[in-house]
PDB file of C-alpha atoms in Angstrom:
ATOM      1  CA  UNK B   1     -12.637  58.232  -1.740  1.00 46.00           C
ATOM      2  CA  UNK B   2     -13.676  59.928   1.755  1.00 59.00           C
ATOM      3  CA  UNK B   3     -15.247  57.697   4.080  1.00 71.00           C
ATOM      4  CA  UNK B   4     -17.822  59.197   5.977  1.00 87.00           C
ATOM      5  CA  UNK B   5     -18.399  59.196  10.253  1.00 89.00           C
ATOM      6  CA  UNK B   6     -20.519  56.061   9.837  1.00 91.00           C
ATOM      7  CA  UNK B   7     -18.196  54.025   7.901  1.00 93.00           C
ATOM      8  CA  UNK B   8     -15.249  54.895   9.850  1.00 92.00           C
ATOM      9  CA  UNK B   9     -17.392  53.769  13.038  1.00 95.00           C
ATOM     10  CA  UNK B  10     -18.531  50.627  11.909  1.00 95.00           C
ATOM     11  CA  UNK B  11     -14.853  49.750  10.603  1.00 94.00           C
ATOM     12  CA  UNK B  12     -13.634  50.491  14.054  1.00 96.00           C
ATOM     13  CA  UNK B  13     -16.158  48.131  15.746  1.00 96.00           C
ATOM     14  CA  UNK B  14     -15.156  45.641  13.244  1.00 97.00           C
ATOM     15  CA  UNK B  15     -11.795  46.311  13.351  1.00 96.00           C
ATOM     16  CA  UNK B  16     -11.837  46.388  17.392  1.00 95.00           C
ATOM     17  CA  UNK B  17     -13.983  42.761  17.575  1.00 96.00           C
ATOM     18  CA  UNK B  18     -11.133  41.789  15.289  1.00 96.00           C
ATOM     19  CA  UNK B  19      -8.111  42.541  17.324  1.00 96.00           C
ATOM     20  CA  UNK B  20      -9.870  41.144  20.444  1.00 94.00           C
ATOM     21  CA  UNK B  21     -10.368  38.022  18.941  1.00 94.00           C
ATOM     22  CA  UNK B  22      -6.648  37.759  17.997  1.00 94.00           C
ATOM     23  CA  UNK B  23      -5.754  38.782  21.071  1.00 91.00           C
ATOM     24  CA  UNK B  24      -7.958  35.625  22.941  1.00 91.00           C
ATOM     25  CA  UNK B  25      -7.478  33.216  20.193  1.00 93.00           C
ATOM     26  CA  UNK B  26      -3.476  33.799  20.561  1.00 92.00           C
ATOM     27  CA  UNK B  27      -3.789  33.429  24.815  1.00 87.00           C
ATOM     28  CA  UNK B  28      -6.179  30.495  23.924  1.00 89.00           C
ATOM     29  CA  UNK B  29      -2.935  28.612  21.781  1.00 88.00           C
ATOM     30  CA  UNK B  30      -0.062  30.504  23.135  1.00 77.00           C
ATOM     31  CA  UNK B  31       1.478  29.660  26.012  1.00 76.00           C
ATOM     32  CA  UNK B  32       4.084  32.819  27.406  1.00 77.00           C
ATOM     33  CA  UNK B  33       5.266  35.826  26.319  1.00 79.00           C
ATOM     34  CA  UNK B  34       3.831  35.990  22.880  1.00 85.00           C
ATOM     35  CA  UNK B  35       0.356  36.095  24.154  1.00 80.00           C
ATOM     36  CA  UNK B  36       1.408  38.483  26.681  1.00 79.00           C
ATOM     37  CA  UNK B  37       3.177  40.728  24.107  1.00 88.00           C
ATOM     38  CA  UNK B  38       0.872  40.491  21.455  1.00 91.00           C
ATOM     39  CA  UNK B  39      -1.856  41.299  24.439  1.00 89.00           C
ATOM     40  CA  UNK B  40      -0.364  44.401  24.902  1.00 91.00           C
ATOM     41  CA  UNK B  41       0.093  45.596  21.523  1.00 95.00           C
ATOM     42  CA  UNK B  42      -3.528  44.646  20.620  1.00 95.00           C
ATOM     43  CA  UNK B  43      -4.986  46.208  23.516  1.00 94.00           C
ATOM     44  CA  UNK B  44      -3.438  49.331  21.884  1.00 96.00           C
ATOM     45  CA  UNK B  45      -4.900  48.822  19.239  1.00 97.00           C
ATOM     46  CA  UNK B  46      -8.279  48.173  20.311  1.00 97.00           C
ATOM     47  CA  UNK B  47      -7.949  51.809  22.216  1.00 97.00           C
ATOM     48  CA  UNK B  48      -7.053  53.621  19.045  1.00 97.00           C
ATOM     49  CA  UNK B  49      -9.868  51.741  17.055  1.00 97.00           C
ATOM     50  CA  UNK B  50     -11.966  52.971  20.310  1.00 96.00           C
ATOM     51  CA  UNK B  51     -10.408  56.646  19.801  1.00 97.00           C
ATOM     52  CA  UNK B  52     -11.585  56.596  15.879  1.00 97.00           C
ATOM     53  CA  UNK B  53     -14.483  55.279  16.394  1.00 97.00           C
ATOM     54  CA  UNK B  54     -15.284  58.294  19.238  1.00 97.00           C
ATOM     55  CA  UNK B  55     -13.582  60.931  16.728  1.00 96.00           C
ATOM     56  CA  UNK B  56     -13.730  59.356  13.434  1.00 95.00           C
ATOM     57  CA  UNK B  57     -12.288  62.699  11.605  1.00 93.00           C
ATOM     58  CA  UNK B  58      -8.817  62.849  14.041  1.00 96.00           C
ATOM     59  CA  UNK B  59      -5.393  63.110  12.573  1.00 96.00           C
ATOM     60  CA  UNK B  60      -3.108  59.616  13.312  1.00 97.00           C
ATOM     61  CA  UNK B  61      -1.022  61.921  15.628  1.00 97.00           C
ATOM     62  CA  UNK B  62      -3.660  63.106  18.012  1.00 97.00           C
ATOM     63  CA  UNK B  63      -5.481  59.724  18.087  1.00 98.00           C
ATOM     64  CA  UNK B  64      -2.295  57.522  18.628  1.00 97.00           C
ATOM     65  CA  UNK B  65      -0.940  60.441  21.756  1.00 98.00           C
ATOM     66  CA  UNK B  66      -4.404  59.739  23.108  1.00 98.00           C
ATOM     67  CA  UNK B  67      -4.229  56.118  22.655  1.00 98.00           C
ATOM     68  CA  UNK B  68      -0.922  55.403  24.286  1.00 98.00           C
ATOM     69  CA  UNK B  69      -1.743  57.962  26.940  1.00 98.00           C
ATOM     70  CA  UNK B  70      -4.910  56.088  27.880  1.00 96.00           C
ATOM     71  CA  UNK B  71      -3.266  52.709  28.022  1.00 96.00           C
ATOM     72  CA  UNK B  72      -0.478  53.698  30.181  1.00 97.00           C
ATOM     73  CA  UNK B  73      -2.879  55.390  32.303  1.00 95.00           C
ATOM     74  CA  UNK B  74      -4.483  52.494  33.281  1.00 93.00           C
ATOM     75  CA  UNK B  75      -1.065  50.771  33.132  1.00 94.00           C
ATOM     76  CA  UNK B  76       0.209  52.855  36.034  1.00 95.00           C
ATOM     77  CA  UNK B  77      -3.378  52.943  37.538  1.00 93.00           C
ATOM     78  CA  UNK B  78      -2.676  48.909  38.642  1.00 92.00           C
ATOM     79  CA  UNK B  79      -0.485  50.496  40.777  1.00 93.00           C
ATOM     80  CA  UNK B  80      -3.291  51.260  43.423  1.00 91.00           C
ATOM     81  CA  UNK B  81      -4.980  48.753  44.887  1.00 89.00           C
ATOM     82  CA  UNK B  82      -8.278  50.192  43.097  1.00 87.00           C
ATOM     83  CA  UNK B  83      -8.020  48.424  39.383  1.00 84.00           C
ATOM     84  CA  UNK B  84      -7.376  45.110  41.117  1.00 82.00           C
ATOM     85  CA  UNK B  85     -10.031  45.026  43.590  1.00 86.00           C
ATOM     86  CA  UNK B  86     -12.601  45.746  40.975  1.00 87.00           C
ATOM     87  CA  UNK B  87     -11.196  43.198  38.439  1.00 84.00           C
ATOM     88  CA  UNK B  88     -11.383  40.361  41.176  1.00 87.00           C
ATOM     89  CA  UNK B  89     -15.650  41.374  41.041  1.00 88.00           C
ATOM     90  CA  UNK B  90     -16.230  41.210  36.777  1.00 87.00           C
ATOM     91  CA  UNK B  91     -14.443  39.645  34.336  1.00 85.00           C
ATOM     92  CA  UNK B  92     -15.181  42.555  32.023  1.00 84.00           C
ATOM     93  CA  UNK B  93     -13.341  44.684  34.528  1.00 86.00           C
ATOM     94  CA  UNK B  94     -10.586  42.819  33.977  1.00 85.00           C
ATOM     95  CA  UNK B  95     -10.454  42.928  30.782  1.00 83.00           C
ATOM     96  CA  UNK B  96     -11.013  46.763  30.480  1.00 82.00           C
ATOM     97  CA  UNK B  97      -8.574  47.319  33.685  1.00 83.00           C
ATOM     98  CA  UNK B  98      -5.873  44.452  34.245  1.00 81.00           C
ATOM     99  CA  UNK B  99      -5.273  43.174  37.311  1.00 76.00           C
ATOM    100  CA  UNK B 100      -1.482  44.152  37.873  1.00 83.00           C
ATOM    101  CA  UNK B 101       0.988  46.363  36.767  1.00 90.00           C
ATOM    102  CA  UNK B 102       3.843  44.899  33.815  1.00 90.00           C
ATOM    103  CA  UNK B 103       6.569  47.650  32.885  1.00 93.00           C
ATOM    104  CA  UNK B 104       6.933  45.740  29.997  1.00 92.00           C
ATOM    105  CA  UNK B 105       3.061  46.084  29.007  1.00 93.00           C
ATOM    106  CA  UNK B 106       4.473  49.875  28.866  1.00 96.00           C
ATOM    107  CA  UNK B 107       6.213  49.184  26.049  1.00 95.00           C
ATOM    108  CA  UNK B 108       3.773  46.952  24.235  1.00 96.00           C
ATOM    109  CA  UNK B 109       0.724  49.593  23.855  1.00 97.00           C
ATOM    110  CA  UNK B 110       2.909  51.740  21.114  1.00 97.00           C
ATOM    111  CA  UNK B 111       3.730  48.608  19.586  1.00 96.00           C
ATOM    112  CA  UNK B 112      -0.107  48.574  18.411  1.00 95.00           C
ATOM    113  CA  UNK B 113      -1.270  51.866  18.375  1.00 97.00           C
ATOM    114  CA  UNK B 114       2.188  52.795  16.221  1.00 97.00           C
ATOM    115  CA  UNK B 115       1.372  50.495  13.478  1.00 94.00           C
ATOM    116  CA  UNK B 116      -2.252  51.636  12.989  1.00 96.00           C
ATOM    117  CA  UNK B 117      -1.332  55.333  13.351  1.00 97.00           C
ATOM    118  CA  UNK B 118       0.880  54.220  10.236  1.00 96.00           C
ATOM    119  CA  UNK B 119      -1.431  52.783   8.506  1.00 94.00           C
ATOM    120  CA  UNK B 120      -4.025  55.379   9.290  1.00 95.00           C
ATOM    121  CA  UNK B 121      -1.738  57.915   7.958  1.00 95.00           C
ATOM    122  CA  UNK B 122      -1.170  56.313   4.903  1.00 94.00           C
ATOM    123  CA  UNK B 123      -4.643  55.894   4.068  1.00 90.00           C
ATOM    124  CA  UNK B 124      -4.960  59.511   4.821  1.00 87.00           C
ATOM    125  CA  UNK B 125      -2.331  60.664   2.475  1.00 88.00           C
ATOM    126  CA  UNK B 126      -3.074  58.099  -0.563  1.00 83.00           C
ATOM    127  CA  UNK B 127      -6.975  59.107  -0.915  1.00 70.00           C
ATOM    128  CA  UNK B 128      -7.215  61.555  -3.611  1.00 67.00           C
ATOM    129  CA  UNK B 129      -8.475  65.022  -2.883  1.00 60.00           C
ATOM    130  CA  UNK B 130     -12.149  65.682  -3.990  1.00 56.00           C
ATOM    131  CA  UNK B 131     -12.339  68.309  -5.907  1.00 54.00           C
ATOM    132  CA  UNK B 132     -14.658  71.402  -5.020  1.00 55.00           C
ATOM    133  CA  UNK B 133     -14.861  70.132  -1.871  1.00 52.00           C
ATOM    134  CA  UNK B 134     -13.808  71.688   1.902  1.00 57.00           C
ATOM    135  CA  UNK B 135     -11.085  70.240   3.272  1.00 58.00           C
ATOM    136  CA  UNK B 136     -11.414  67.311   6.370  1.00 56.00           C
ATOM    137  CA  UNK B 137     -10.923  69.281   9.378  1.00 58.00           C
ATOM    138  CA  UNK B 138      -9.014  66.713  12.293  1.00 52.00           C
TER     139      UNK B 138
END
């Protein structure tokens, strides 16, 4: 069984609303580095739900480079004053930019975005072919 653009899409919201509310029910009982860990991790996930959800047809390779790439792109952006000066104005900001730069946050993102790449290639490779029809292009 295929799942089409739409269904993808609306698992990814689901799937990203999800993983958020992991991540702030963890930091809500968690007290440390789990919560910042686990922060990390699920942020890259919520960027590779964000990447399937923008290009639901994408191979688990392309998404997860793209995923990891954003993260640590923002990652090394709170090394400018810029990301931090605009998260001290909106809490969404914050949320979407950080306020500081953690090496160790570096290391996280993969943590996330690996595991769903996994599992998004394995869901890839187990659904039967349909027959007479043209293959997915990524």
């Amino acid at each position: 069984m295929t799942l089409t653009a739409r269904w993808v899409r609306l698992l990814m919201v689901v799937s990203a609303a999800g993983f958020a509310g992991a991540a702030y029910a963890i930091r809500a009982v968690g007290d440390g580095l789990i919560d910042q860990y686990s922060g990390a991790a699920l942020s890259g996930a919520i960027v590779y739900t964000i990447v399937l959800f923008v290009r639901p047809r994408i191979s688990p390779l392309p998404a997860g480079t793209v995923a990891v790439a954003y993260c640590w792109f923002i990652e090394f952006a709170q090394l400018t004053p810029l990301p931090g000066e605009i998260s001290q104005r909106s809490w969404f900001a914050r949320q979407l930019l950080g306020a500081q730069f953690d090496l160790i946050d570096v290391a996280w993102y993969p943590v996330g975005v690996v595991s769903l790449a996994v599992a998004h290639w394995l869901l890839r490779t187990s659904a039967p072919a349909r027959p007479n029809s043209p293959p997915v292009k990524s």
